Amino acid sequence: MSSYREIAELIVKEKACVALTGAGISAESGIATFRDKGGLWEKYDPVRYASIDAFRTDPSKYWLIRGEFIRNYDRYQPNSAHLALTKLEDLGLLNHVITQNIDGLHRKAGSRKVIELHGSLREINCLGCHRTYLAPKVPDGTPPHCECGAILKPNTVLFGEQLPPVALENAYREASRCRVMLLIGTSAVVQPAASLPHVARQNGAVVAEVNPEKAFPDADFFFAAKAATALPEIVAQVEQLM
Ligand code: NAD
Ligand code: ZN
């Protein structure tokens, strides 16, 4: 395993770090990852429940799998890994968090520069009048309807939908500009996020992966640990160096 001290020294020296996070960073907040046993997609076929075609045909299916999270939105809290990234941003050493997560936990943790590649369950948009509701406040019903009568859709990217172009452009820009990329809790197979660590390395950055199981073979540093263990360690070392 790589040394926390060494990556901390690089973060302090380069002052140009970016984090790319996936479902694993939220595992210890009690949210199952994509591929975990008992995870959502073991029970529900994503094409039938979470694709844009399925939503158009029968929005109640998507609300069936996401409604509970949205209505319990306040119960999910950031863990020490999200908070460590916020601290790194406060220290002026982290330029951006790029996340594939839709749980809103980076913002809840206080991170300000967050690129949500797949949108967020926090915002729920009316497909009729374009009014936005904020989780956990959402009208009753599966699917819930806006006061105007139209269907509501969480502001997340469904299978078959394009990623928000501005978020994607910002993510590529940040990946190519950074000197250190922290790759945290992602299986690094879902495109286009999976290409971002390659973009970082091609532009001369060092990639440091935090994951109990290695997912990115080209990583320059690898920490076989849970995010909530490794990130506070790294940031504690950073603080000693400042
Ligand atoms: P993934 O489920 O494919 O991979 C999760 C990765 O996290 C795995 O490599 C696993 O080894 C690792 N991991 C598990 N526990 C960990 C821990 N405690 N600390 C660090 N790493 C840990 O997730 P992905 O790569 O993010 O891609 C899945 C897709 O599913 C994304 O598009 C995402 O939008 C969506 N998703 C989001 C959430 C969420 O918002 N929290 C949850 C599940 C899935
Ligand atoms: Zn409306």
PDB file of C-alpha atoms and ligand atoms in Angstrom:
ATOM      1  CA  MET A   1       0.000   0.000   0.000  1.00  0.00           C
ATOM      2  CA  SER A   2       1.183   3.533  -0.781  1.00  0.00           C
ATOM      3  CA  SER A   3       2.103   5.954   1.998  1.00  0.00           C
ATOM      4  CA  TYR A   4      -0.354   8.601   3.214  1.00  0.00           C
ATOM      5  CA  ARG A   5       2.571  10.917   3.898  1.00  0.00           C
ATOM      6  CA  GLU A   6       3.830  10.776   0.312  1.00  0.00           C
ATOM      7  CA  ILE A   7       0.485  11.649  -1.288  1.00  0.00           C
ATOM      8  CA  ALA A   8      -0.065  14.381   1.332  1.00  0.00           C
ATOM      9  CA  GLU A   9       3.308  15.923   0.391  1.00  0.00           C
ATOM     10  CA  LEU A  10       2.318  15.986  -3.270  1.00  0.00           C
ATOM     11  CA  ILE A  11      -1.081  17.548  -2.525  1.00  0.00           C
ATOM     12  CA  VAL A  12       0.590  20.319  -0.502  1.00  0.00           C
ATOM     13  CA  LYS A  13       3.357  20.885  -3.055  1.00  0.00           C
ATOM     14  CA  GLU A  14       1.193  20.915  -6.193  1.00  0.00           C
ATOM     15  CA  LYS A  15      -1.846  22.839  -4.825  1.00  0.00           C
ATOM     16  CA  ALA A  16      -3.910  21.520  -7.744  1.00  0.00           C
ATOM     17  CA  CYS A  17      -5.860  18.502  -6.639  1.00  0.00           C
ATOM     18  CA  VAL A  18      -9.198  17.197  -7.930  1.00  0.00           C
ATOM     19  CA  ALA A  19     -11.286  14.345  -6.500  1.00  0.00           C
ATOM     20  CA  LEU A  20     -13.333  12.007  -8.651  1.00  0.00           C
ATOM     21  CA  THR A  21     -15.810  10.125  -6.487  1.00  0.00           C
ATOM     22  CA  GLY A  22     -18.230   7.237  -6.965  1.00  0.00           C
ATOM     23  CA  ALA A  23     -20.731   5.269  -4.946  1.00  0.00           C
ATOM     24  CA  GLY A  24     -18.016   3.857  -2.634  1.00  0.00           C
ATOM     25  CA  ILE A  25     -17.477   7.184  -0.858  1.00  0.00           C
ATOM     26  CA  SER A  26     -21.094   7.082   0.333  1.00  0.00           C
ATOM     27  CA  ALA A  27     -21.058   3.423   1.394  1.00  0.00           C
ATOM     28  CA  GLU A  28     -20.396   4.373   5.005  1.00  0.00           C
ATOM     29  CA  SER A  29     -23.293   6.823   4.928  1.00  0.00           C
ATOM     30  CA  GLY A  30     -25.495   3.769   4.512  1.00  0.00           C
ATOM     31  CA  ILE A  31     -26.080   4.022   0.751  1.00  0.00           C
ATOM     32  CA  ALA A  32     -25.431   0.788  -1.138  1.00  0.00           C
ATOM     33  CA  THR A  33     -23.088   0.976  -4.122  1.00  0.00           C
ATOM     34  CA  PHE A  34     -24.070   0.025  -7.651  1.00  0.00           C
ATOM     35  CA  ARG A  35     -22.524  -3.421  -7.667  1.00  0.00           C
ATOM     36  CA  ASP A  36     -22.767  -4.307  -3.972  1.00  0.00           C
ATOM     37  CA  LYS A  37     -24.699  -7.335  -2.838  1.00  0.00           C
ATOM     38  CA  GLY A  38     -28.129  -6.036  -1.938  1.00  0.00           C
ATOM     39  CA  GLY A  39     -27.543  -2.954  -4.121  1.00  0.00           C
ATOM     40  CA  LEU A  40     -30.387  -1.477  -6.099  1.00  0.00           C
ATOM     41  CA  TRP A  41     -29.534  -3.018  -9.441  1.00  0.00           C
ATOM     42  CA  GLU A  42     -29.473  -6.527  -8.084  1.00  0.00           C
ATOM     43  CA  LYS A  43     -33.204  -6.167  -7.465  1.00  0.00           C
ATOM     44  CA  TYR A  44     -34.227  -3.873 -10.318  1.00  0.00           C
ATOM     45  CA  ASP A  45     -33.266  -4.079 -13.976  1.00  0.00           C
ATOM     46  CA  PRO A  46     -31.913  -0.569 -14.726  1.00  0.00           C
ATOM     47  CA  VAL A  47     -33.306  -0.569 -18.248  1.00  0.00           C
ATOM     48  CA  ARG A  48     -36.814  -1.296 -17.003  1.00  0.00           C
ATOM     49  CA  TYR A  49     -36.701   1.014 -13.998  1.00  0.00           C
ATOM     50  CA  ALA A  50     -34.185   3.772 -14.567  1.00  0.00           C
ATOM     51  CA  SER A  51     -33.992   4.491 -18.276  1.00  0.00           C
ATOM     52  CA  ILE A  52     -35.523   7.552 -19.904  1.00  0.00           C
ATOM     53  CA  ASP A  53     -37.696   5.305 -22.092  1.00  0.00           C
ATOM     54  CA  ALA A  54     -39.045   3.507 -19.025  1.00  0.00           C
ATOM     55  CA  PHE A  55     -39.684   6.878 -17.343  1.00  0.00           C
ATOM     56  CA  ARG A  56     -41.653   8.126 -20.338  1.00  0.00           C
ATOM     57  CA  THR A  57     -43.709   4.912 -20.444  1.00  0.00           C
ATOM     58  CA  ASP A  58     -44.325   4.574 -16.708  1.00  0.00           C
ATOM     59  CA  PRO A  59     -42.721   7.134 -14.329  1.00  0.00           C
ATOM     60  CA  SER A  60     -44.047   5.259 -11.294  1.00  0.00           C
ATOM     61  CA  LYS A  61     -41.292   2.654 -11.725  1.00  0.00           C
ATOM     62  CA  TYR A  62     -38.487   5.183 -11.237  1.00  0.00           C
ATOM     63  CA  TRP A  63     -40.355   6.732  -8.305  1.00  0.00           C
ATOM     64  CA  LEU A  64     -40.710   3.282  -6.792  1.00  0.00           C
ATOM     65  CA  ILE A  65     -36.916   2.882  -6.551  1.00  0.00           C
ATOM     66  CA  ARG A  66     -35.998   6.529  -5.808  1.00  0.00           C
ATOM     67  CA  GLY A  67     -39.004   7.899  -3.920  1.00  0.00           C
ATOM     68  CA  GLU A  68     -37.921   6.506  -0.573  1.00  0.00           C
ATOM     69  CA  PHE A  69     -34.453   8.094  -0.767  1.00  0.00           C
ATOM     70  CA  ILE A  70     -35.951  11.449  -1.747  1.00  0.00           C
ATOM     71  CA  ARG A  71     -38.539  11.404   1.055  1.00  0.00           C
ATOM     72  CA  ASN A  72     -35.853  10.407   3.586  1.00  0.00           C
ATOM     73  CA  TYR A  73     -33.304  12.810   2.140  1.00  0.00           C
ATOM     74  CA  ASP A  74     -32.504  14.446   5.481  1.00  0.00           C
ATOM     75  CA  ARG A  75     -31.626  11.128   7.110  1.00  0.00           C
ATOM     76  CA  TYR A  76     -28.554  10.512   4.933  1.00  0.00           C
ATOM     77  CA  GLN A  77     -25.511  12.312   6.248  1.00  0.00           C
ATOM     78  CA  PRO A  78     -22.005  12.831   4.877  1.00  0.00           C
ATOM     79  CA  ASN A  79     -19.278  10.660   6.433  1.00  0.00           C
ATOM     80  CA  SER A  80     -15.689  11.488   7.356  1.00  0.00           C
ATOM     81  CA  ALA A  81     -14.538  11.029   3.737  1.00  0.00           C
ATOM     82  CA  HIS A  82     -16.899  13.720   2.394  1.00  0.00           C
ATOM     83  CA  LEU A  83     -15.883  15.978   5.298  1.00  0.00           C
ATOM     84  CA  ALA A  84     -12.162  15.428   4.646  1.00  0.00           C
ATOM     85  CA  LEU A  85     -12.622  16.634   1.052  1.00  0.00           C
ATOM     86  CA  THR A  86     -14.434  19.732   2.317  1.00  0.00           C
ATOM     87  CA  LYS A  87     -11.487  20.450   4.607  1.00  0.00           C
ATOM     88  CA  LEU A  88      -9.054  20.062   1.699  1.00  0.00           C
ATOM     89  CA  GLU A  89     -11.078  22.613  -0.277  1.00  0.00           C
ATOM     90  CA  ASP A  90     -11.105  24.977   2.734  1.00  0.00           C
ATOM     91  CA  LEU A  91      -7.297  24.663   2.922  1.00  0.00           C
ATOM     92  CA  GLY A  92      -7.125  25.852  -0.688  1.00  0.00           C
ATOM     93  CA  LEU A  93      -5.705  22.558  -1.947  1.00  0.00           C
ATOM     94  CA  LEU A  94      -8.700  20.983  -3.713  1.00  0.00           C
ATOM     95  CA  ASN A  95      -9.945  22.651  -6.875  1.00  0.00           C
ATOM     96  CA  HIS A  96     -13.077  20.567  -7.451  1.00  0.00           C
ATOM     97  CA  VAL A  97     -14.960  17.432  -6.508  1.00  0.00           C
ATOM     98  CA  ILE A  98     -16.276  15.638  -9.588  1.00  0.00           C
ATOM     99  CA  THR A  99     -18.867  13.066  -8.553  1.00  0.00           C
ATOM    100  CA  GLN A 100     -20.932  10.376 -10.190  1.00  0.00           C
ATOM    101  CA  ASN A 101     -23.114  10.228  -7.094  1.00  0.00           C
ATOM    102  CA  ILE A 102     -26.639  11.567  -7.034  1.00  0.00           C
ATOM    103  CA  ASP A 103     -27.006  11.563  -3.242  1.00  0.00           C
ATOM    104  CA  GLY A 104     -26.056  15.227  -2.708  1.00  0.00           C
ATOM    105  CA  LEU A 105     -23.697  14.340   0.176  1.00  0.00           C
ATOM    106  CA  HIS A 106     -20.715  16.419  -1.021  1.00  0.00           C
ATOM    107  CA  ARG A 107     -22.826  19.577  -0.893  1.00  0.00           C
ATOM    108  CA  LYS A 108     -24.305  18.550   2.455  1.00  0.00           C
ATOM    109  CA  ALA A 109     -20.733  18.174   3.732  1.00  0.00           C
ATOM    110  CA  GLY A 110     -20.062  21.785   2.752  1.00  0.00           C
ATOM    111  CA  SER A 111     -18.065  21.281  -0.446  1.00  0.00           C
ATOM    112  CA  ARG A 112     -18.719  24.256  -2.703  1.00  0.00           C
ATOM    113  CA  LYS A 113     -17.029  23.369  -5.972  1.00  0.00           C
ATOM    114  CA  VAL A 114     -18.884  20.194  -6.865  1.00  0.00           C
ATOM    115  CA  ILE A 115     -19.514  18.886 -10.380  1.00  0.00           C
ATOM    116  CA  GLU A 116     -22.435  16.457 -10.283  1.00  0.00           C
ATOM    117  CA  LEU A 117     -22.016  14.484 -13.502  1.00  0.00           C
ATOM    118  CA  HIS A 118     -25.197  12.479 -13.053  1.00  0.00           C
ATOM    119  CA  GLY A 119     -27.316  15.205 -11.456  1.00  0.00           C
ATOM    120  CA  SER A 120     -28.838  14.994  -7.987  1.00  0.00           C
ATOM    121  CA  LEU A 121     -31.898  13.591  -6.237  1.00  0.00           C
ATOM    122  CA  ARG A 122     -32.126  16.833  -4.263  1.00  0.00           C
ATOM    123  CA  GLU A 123     -33.875  18.670  -7.082  1.00  0.00           C
ATOM    124  CA  ILE A 124     -37.161  17.470  -8.497  1.00  0.00           C
ATOM    125  CA  ASN A 125     -38.386  19.228 -11.591  1.00  0.00           C
ATOM    126  CA  CYS A 126     -41.875  19.625 -12.978  1.00  0.00           C
ATOM    127  CA  LEU A 127     -41.973  18.526 -16.592  1.00  0.00           C
ATOM    128  CA  GLY A 128     -44.940  20.900 -17.179  1.00  0.00           C
ATOM    129  CA  CYS A 129     -44.300  24.284 -15.545  1.00  0.00           C
ATOM    130  CA  HIS A 130     -40.558  23.724 -14.748  1.00  0.00           C
ATOM    131  CA  ARG A 131     -41.023  24.522 -11.066  1.00  0.00           C
ATOM    132  CA  THR A 132     -38.374  22.870  -8.850  1.00  0.00           C
ATOM    133  CA  TYR A 133     -39.102  21.132  -5.543  1.00  0.00           C
ATOM    134  CA  LEU A 134     -36.272  20.369  -3.098  1.00  0.00           C
ATOM    135  CA  ALA A 135     -36.019  16.968  -1.386  1.00  0.00           C
ATOM    136  CA  PRO A 136     -37.372  15.865   1.040  1.00  0.00           C
ATOM    137  CA  LYS A 137     -40.351  18.093   0.198  1.00  0.00           C
ATOM    138  CA  VAL A 138     -42.227  16.521  -2.657  1.00  0.00           C
ATOM    139  CA  PRO A 139     -45.968  15.992  -3.140  1.00  0.00           C
ATOM    140  CA  ASP A 140     -47.403  12.574  -2.236  1.00  0.00           C
ATOM    141  CA  GLY A 141     -47.994   9.885  -4.837  1.00  0.00           C
ATOM    142  CA  THR A 142     -46.045   7.423  -6.965  1.00  0.00           C
ATOM    143  CA  PRO A 143     -45.332   9.168  -9.237  1.00  0.00           C
ATOM    144  CA  PRO A 144     -45.910  12.516  -7.519  1.00  0.00           C
ATOM    145  CA  HIS A 145     -47.507  15.300  -9.543  1.00  0.00           C
ATOM    146  CA  CYS A 146     -46.764  19.002  -9.409  1.00  0.00           C
ATOM    147  CA  GLU A 147     -49.444  21.417  -8.177  1.00  0.00           C
ATOM    148  CA  CYS A 148     -49.995  22.205 -11.878  1.00  0.00           C
ATOM    149  CA  GLY A 149     -50.882  18.543 -12.506  1.00  0.00           C
ATOM    150  CA  ALA A 150     -47.800  17.501 -14.502  1.00  0.00           C
ATOM    151  CA  ILE A 151     -45.406  14.658 -13.605  1.00  0.00           C
ATOM    152  CA  LEU A 152     -42.309  15.373 -11.504  1.00  0.00           C
ATOM    153  CA  LYS A 153     -38.863  14.049 -12.461  1.00  0.00           C
ATOM    154  CA  PRO A 154     -35.794  14.025 -10.210  1.00  0.00           C
ATOM    155  CA  ASN A 155     -32.928  15.969 -11.735  1.00  0.00           C
ATOM    156  CA  THR A 156     -30.781  12.886 -12.406  1.00  0.00           C
ATOM    157  CA  VAL A 157     -29.356  11.485 -15.606  1.00  0.00           C
ATOM    158  CA  LEU A 158     -31.288   8.336 -16.522  1.00  0.00           C
ATOM    159  CA  PHE A 159     -29.885   5.504 -18.626  1.00  0.00           C
ATOM    160  CA  GLY A 160     -30.195   6.620 -22.251  1.00  0.00           C
ATOM    161  CA  GLU A 161     -29.911  10.331 -21.391  1.00  0.00           C
ATOM    162  CA  GLN A 162     -27.008  12.657 -22.177  1.00  0.00           C
ATOM    163  CA  LEU A 163     -24.875  13.975 -19.356  1.00  0.00           C
ATOM    164  CA  PRO A 164     -25.332  17.696 -18.654  1.00  0.00           C
ATOM    165  CA  PRO A 165     -22.925  19.279 -21.190  1.00  0.00           C
ATOM    166  CA  VAL A 166     -21.635  22.044 -18.908  1.00  0.00           C
ATOM    167  CA  ALA A 167     -20.826  19.575 -16.105  1.00  0.00           C
ATOM    168  CA  LEU A 168     -19.058  17.314 -18.561  1.00  0.00           C
ATOM    169  CA  GLU A 169     -17.031  20.148 -20.055  1.00  0.00           C
ATOM    170  CA  ASN A 170     -16.036  21.365 -16.580  1.00  0.00           C
ATOM    171  CA  ALA A 171     -15.062  17.823 -15.539  1.00  0.00           C
ATOM    172  CA  TYR A 172     -12.735  17.403 -18.538  1.00  0.00           C
ATOM    173  CA  ARG A 173     -11.226  20.827 -17.930  1.00  0.00           C
ATOM    174  CA  GLU A 174     -10.564  20.066 -14.252  1.00  0.00           C
ATOM    175  CA  ALA A 175      -9.182  16.604 -15.027  1.00  0.00           C
ATOM    176  CA  SER A 176      -6.748  17.996 -17.564  1.00  0.00           C
ATOM    177  CA  ARG A 177      -5.616  20.885 -15.312  1.00  0.00           C
ATOM    178  CA  CYS A 178      -5.079  19.037 -12.053  1.00  0.00           C
ATOM    179  CA  ARG A 179      -1.701  17.762 -10.841  1.00  0.00           C
ATOM    180  CA  VAL A 180      -3.111  15.187  -8.421  1.00  0.00           C
ATOM    181  CA  MET A 181      -6.364  13.259  -8.902  1.00  0.00           C
ATOM    182  CA  LEU A 182      -7.869  11.398  -5.952  1.00  0.00           C
ATOM    183  CA  LEU A 183      -9.945   8.563  -7.382  1.00  0.00           C
ATOM    184  CA  ILE A 184     -12.289   7.483  -4.607  1.00  0.00           C
ATOM    185  CA  GLY A 185     -14.787   4.628  -4.444  1.00  0.00           C
ATOM    186  CA  THR A 186     -15.507   4.192  -8.112  1.00  0.00           C
ATOM    187  CA  SER A 187     -15.314   1.039 -10.175  1.00  0.00           C
ATOM    188  CA  ALA A 188     -14.162   3.346 -13.005  1.00  0.00           C
ATOM    189  CA  VAL A 189     -16.128   1.518 -15.674  1.00  0.00           C
ATOM    190  CA  VAL A 190     -19.076   3.868 -16.278  1.00  0.00           C
ATOM    191  CA  GLN A 191     -18.263   6.233 -19.144  1.00  0.00           C
ATOM    192  CA  PRO A 192     -17.484   9.044 -19.593  1.00  0.00           C
ATOM    193  CA  ALA A 193     -16.352   9.380 -15.961  1.00  0.00           C
ATOM    194  CA  ALA A 194     -14.075   6.384 -16.455  1.00  0.00           C
ATOM    195  CA  SER A 195     -11.980   8.321 -18.971  1.00  0.00           C
ATOM    196  CA  LEU A 196     -11.241  11.201 -16.558  1.00  0.00           C
ATOM    197  CA  PRO A 197      -8.332   9.533 -14.685  1.00  0.00           C
ATOM    198  CA  HIS A 198      -6.758   8.742 -18.074  1.00  0.00           C
ATOM    199  CA  VAL A 199      -7.170  12.390 -19.112  1.00  0.00           C
ATOM    200  CA  ALA A 200      -5.501  13.454 -15.857  1.00  0.00           C
ATOM    201  CA  ARG A 201      -2.533  11.118 -16.333  1.00  0.00           C
ATOM    202  CA  GLN A 202      -2.097  12.044 -20.005  1.00  0.00           C
ATOM    203  CA  ASN A 203      -1.734  15.654 -18.856  1.00  0.00           C
ATOM    204  CA  GLY A 204       0.952  14.756 -16.352  1.00  0.00           C
ATOM    205  CA  ALA A 205      -1.101  14.353 -13.153  1.00  0.00           C
ATOM    206  CA  VAL A 206      -0.586  11.676 -10.547  1.00  0.00           C
ATOM    207  CA  VAL A 207      -3.620   9.475  -9.846  1.00  0.00           C
ATOM    208  CA  ALA A 208      -4.112   8.167  -6.296  1.00  0.00           C
ATOM    209  CA  GLU A 209      -6.828   5.560  -5.859  1.00  0.00           C
ATOM    210  CA  VAL A 210      -8.706   4.900  -2.601  1.00  0.00           C
ATOM    211  CA  ASN A 211     -10.747   1.696  -2.798  1.00  0.00           C
ATOM    212  CA  PRO A 212     -10.745  -1.573  -0.818  1.00  0.00           C
ATOM    213  CA  GLU A 213     -10.371  -3.274  -4.212  1.00  0.00           C
ATOM    214  CA  LYS A 214      -8.192  -1.856  -6.951  1.00  0.00           C
ATOM    215  CA  ALA A 215     -10.272  -0.737  -9.921  1.00  0.00           C
ATOM    216  CA  PHE A 216      -7.854   1.511 -11.853  1.00  0.00           C
ATOM    217  CA  PRO A 217      -4.748  -0.479 -12.841  1.00  0.00           C
ATOM    218  CA  ASP A 218      -2.799   2.631 -13.941  1.00  0.00           C
ATOM    219  CA  ALA A 219      -3.031   4.347 -10.537  1.00  0.00           C
ATOM    220  CA  ASP A 220       0.295   5.801  -9.358  1.00  0.00           C
ATOM    221  CA  PHE A 221      -0.717   5.454  -5.697  1.00  0.00           C
ATOM    222  CA  PHE A 222      -3.130   2.893  -4.320  1.00  0.00           C
ATOM    223  CA  PHE A 223      -4.717   2.841  -0.861  1.00  0.00           C
ATOM    224  CA  ALA A 224      -6.539  -0.419  -0.188  1.00  0.00           C
ATOM    225  CA  ALA A 225      -8.860   1.126   2.364  1.00  0.00           C
ATOM    226  CA  LYS A 226     -12.340   2.461   2.929  1.00  0.00           C
ATOM    227  CA  ALA A 227     -12.769   6.091   1.952  1.00  0.00           C
ATOM    228  CA  ALA A 228     -13.882   7.047   5.469  1.00  0.00           C
ATOM    229  CA  THR A 229     -10.591   5.662   6.816  1.00  0.00           C
ATOM    230  CA  ALA A 230      -8.110   6.815   4.163  1.00  0.00           C
ATOM    231  CA  LEU A 231      -9.312  10.368   3.451  1.00  0.00           C
ATOM    232  CA  PRO A 232      -9.133  11.630   7.061  1.00  0.00           C
ATOM    233  CA  GLU A 233      -5.623  10.071   7.303  1.00  0.00           C
ATOM    234  CA  ILE A 234      -4.455  11.868   4.167  1.00  0.00           C
ATOM    235  CA  VAL A 235      -5.913  15.203   5.275  1.00  0.00           C
ATOM    236  CA  ALA A 236      -4.426  14.836   8.765  1.00  0.00           C
ATOM    237  CA  GLN A 237      -0.987  14.412   7.140  1.00  0.00           C
ATOM    238  CA  VAL A 238      -1.660  17.440   4.925  1.00  0.00           C
ATOM    239  CA  GLU A 239      -2.483  19.562   7.983  1.00  0.00           C
ATOM    240  CA  GLN A 240       0.780  18.522   9.660  1.00  0.00           C
ATOM    241  CA  LEU A 241       2.681  19.741   6.615  1.00  0.00           C
ATOM    242  CA  MET A 242       1.021  23.172   6.467  1.00  0.00           C
TER     243      MET A 242
HETATM  244  P1  NAD B   1     -19.856   1.237  -8.393  1.00  0.00           P
HETATM  245  O1  NAD B   1     -20.927   0.703  -7.483  1.00  0.00           O
HETATM  246  O2  NAD B   1     -19.742   0.708  -9.759  1.00  0.00           O
HETATM  247  O3  NAD B   1     -18.456   1.016  -7.680  1.00  0.00           O
HETATM  248  C1  NAD B   1     -18.292   1.276  -6.310  1.00  0.00           C
HETATM  249  C2  NAD B   1     -16.820   1.156  -5.996  1.00  0.00           C
HETATM  250  O4  NAD B   1     -16.651   1.566  -4.640  1.00  0.00           O
HETATM  251  C3  NAD B   1     -16.265  -0.271  -6.107  1.00  0.00           C
HETATM  252  O5  NAD B   1     -15.052  -0.213  -6.834  1.00  0.00           O
HETATM  253  C4  NAD B   1     -16.041  -0.683  -4.655  1.00  0.00           C
HETATM  254  O6  NAD B   1     -14.908  -1.545  -4.511  1.00  0.00           O
HETATM  255  C5  NAD B   1     -15.789   0.645  -4.002  1.00  0.00           C
HETATM  256  N1  NAD B   1     -16.122   0.715  -2.570  1.00  0.00           N
HETATM  257  C6  NAD B   1     -17.035   0.010  -1.857  1.00  0.00           C
HETATM  258  N2  NAD B   1     -17.043   0.403  -0.576  1.00  0.00           N
HETATM  259  C7  NAD B   1     -16.115   1.392  -0.470  1.00  0.00           C
HETATM  260  C8  NAD B   1     -15.668   2.220   0.610  1.00  0.00           C
HETATM  261  N3  NAD B   1     -16.182   2.106   1.854  1.00  0.00           N
HETATM  262  N4  NAD B   1     -14.695   3.137   0.359  1.00  0.00           N
HETATM  263  C9  NAD B   1     -14.159   3.279  -0.888  1.00  0.00           C
HETATM  264  N5  NAD B   1     -14.552   2.520  -1.935  1.00  0.00           N
HETATM  265  C10 NAD B   1     -15.520   1.596  -1.734  1.00  0.00           C
HETATM  266  O7  NAD B   1     -20.047   2.804  -8.376  1.00  0.00           O
HETATM  267  P2  NAD B   1     -19.637   3.936  -9.430  1.00  0.00           P
HETATM  268  O8  NAD B   1     -18.284   3.667  -9.974  1.00  0.00           O
HETATM  269  O9  NAD B   1     -19.911   5.212  -8.723  1.00  0.00           O
HETATM  270  O10 NAD B   1     -20.634   3.793 -10.665  1.00  0.00           O
HETATM  271  C11 NAD B   1     -21.955   3.430 -10.445  1.00  0.00           C
HETATM  272  C12 NAD B   1     -23.065   4.357 -10.950  1.00  0.00           C
HETATM  273  O11 NAD B   1     -24.134   4.222  -9.993  1.00  0.00           O
HETATM  274  C13 NAD B   1     -22.792   5.804 -11.003  1.00  0.00           C
HETATM  275  O12 NAD B   1     -23.294   6.222 -12.217  1.00  0.00           O
HETATM  276  C14 NAD B   1     -23.624   6.463  -9.862  1.00  0.00           C
HETATM  277  O13 NAD B   1     -24.337   7.576 -10.352  1.00  0.00           O
HETATM  278  C15 NAD B   1     -24.626   5.448  -9.470  1.00  0.00           C
HETATM  279  N6  NAD B   1     -24.805   5.263  -8.003  1.00  0.00           N
HETATM  280  C16 NAD B   1     -24.806   6.334  -7.163  1.00  0.00           C
HETATM  281  C17 NAD B   1     -24.940   6.148  -5.783  1.00  0.00           C
HETATM  282  C18 NAD B   1     -24.935   7.360  -4.878  1.00  0.00           C
HETATM  283  O14 NAD B   1     -25.308   8.449  -5.310  1.00  0.00           O
HETATM  284  N7  NAD B   1     -24.493   7.218  -3.639  1.00  0.00           N
HETATM  285  C19 NAD B   1     -25.090   4.866  -5.250  1.00  0.00           C
HETATM  286  C20 NAD B   1     -25.110   3.786  -6.161  1.00  0.00           C
HETATM  287  C21 NAD B   1     -24.959   3.995  -7.529  1.00  0.00           C
HETATM  288 ZN    ZN B   2     -45.749  22.098 -12.584  1.00  0.00          ZN
END
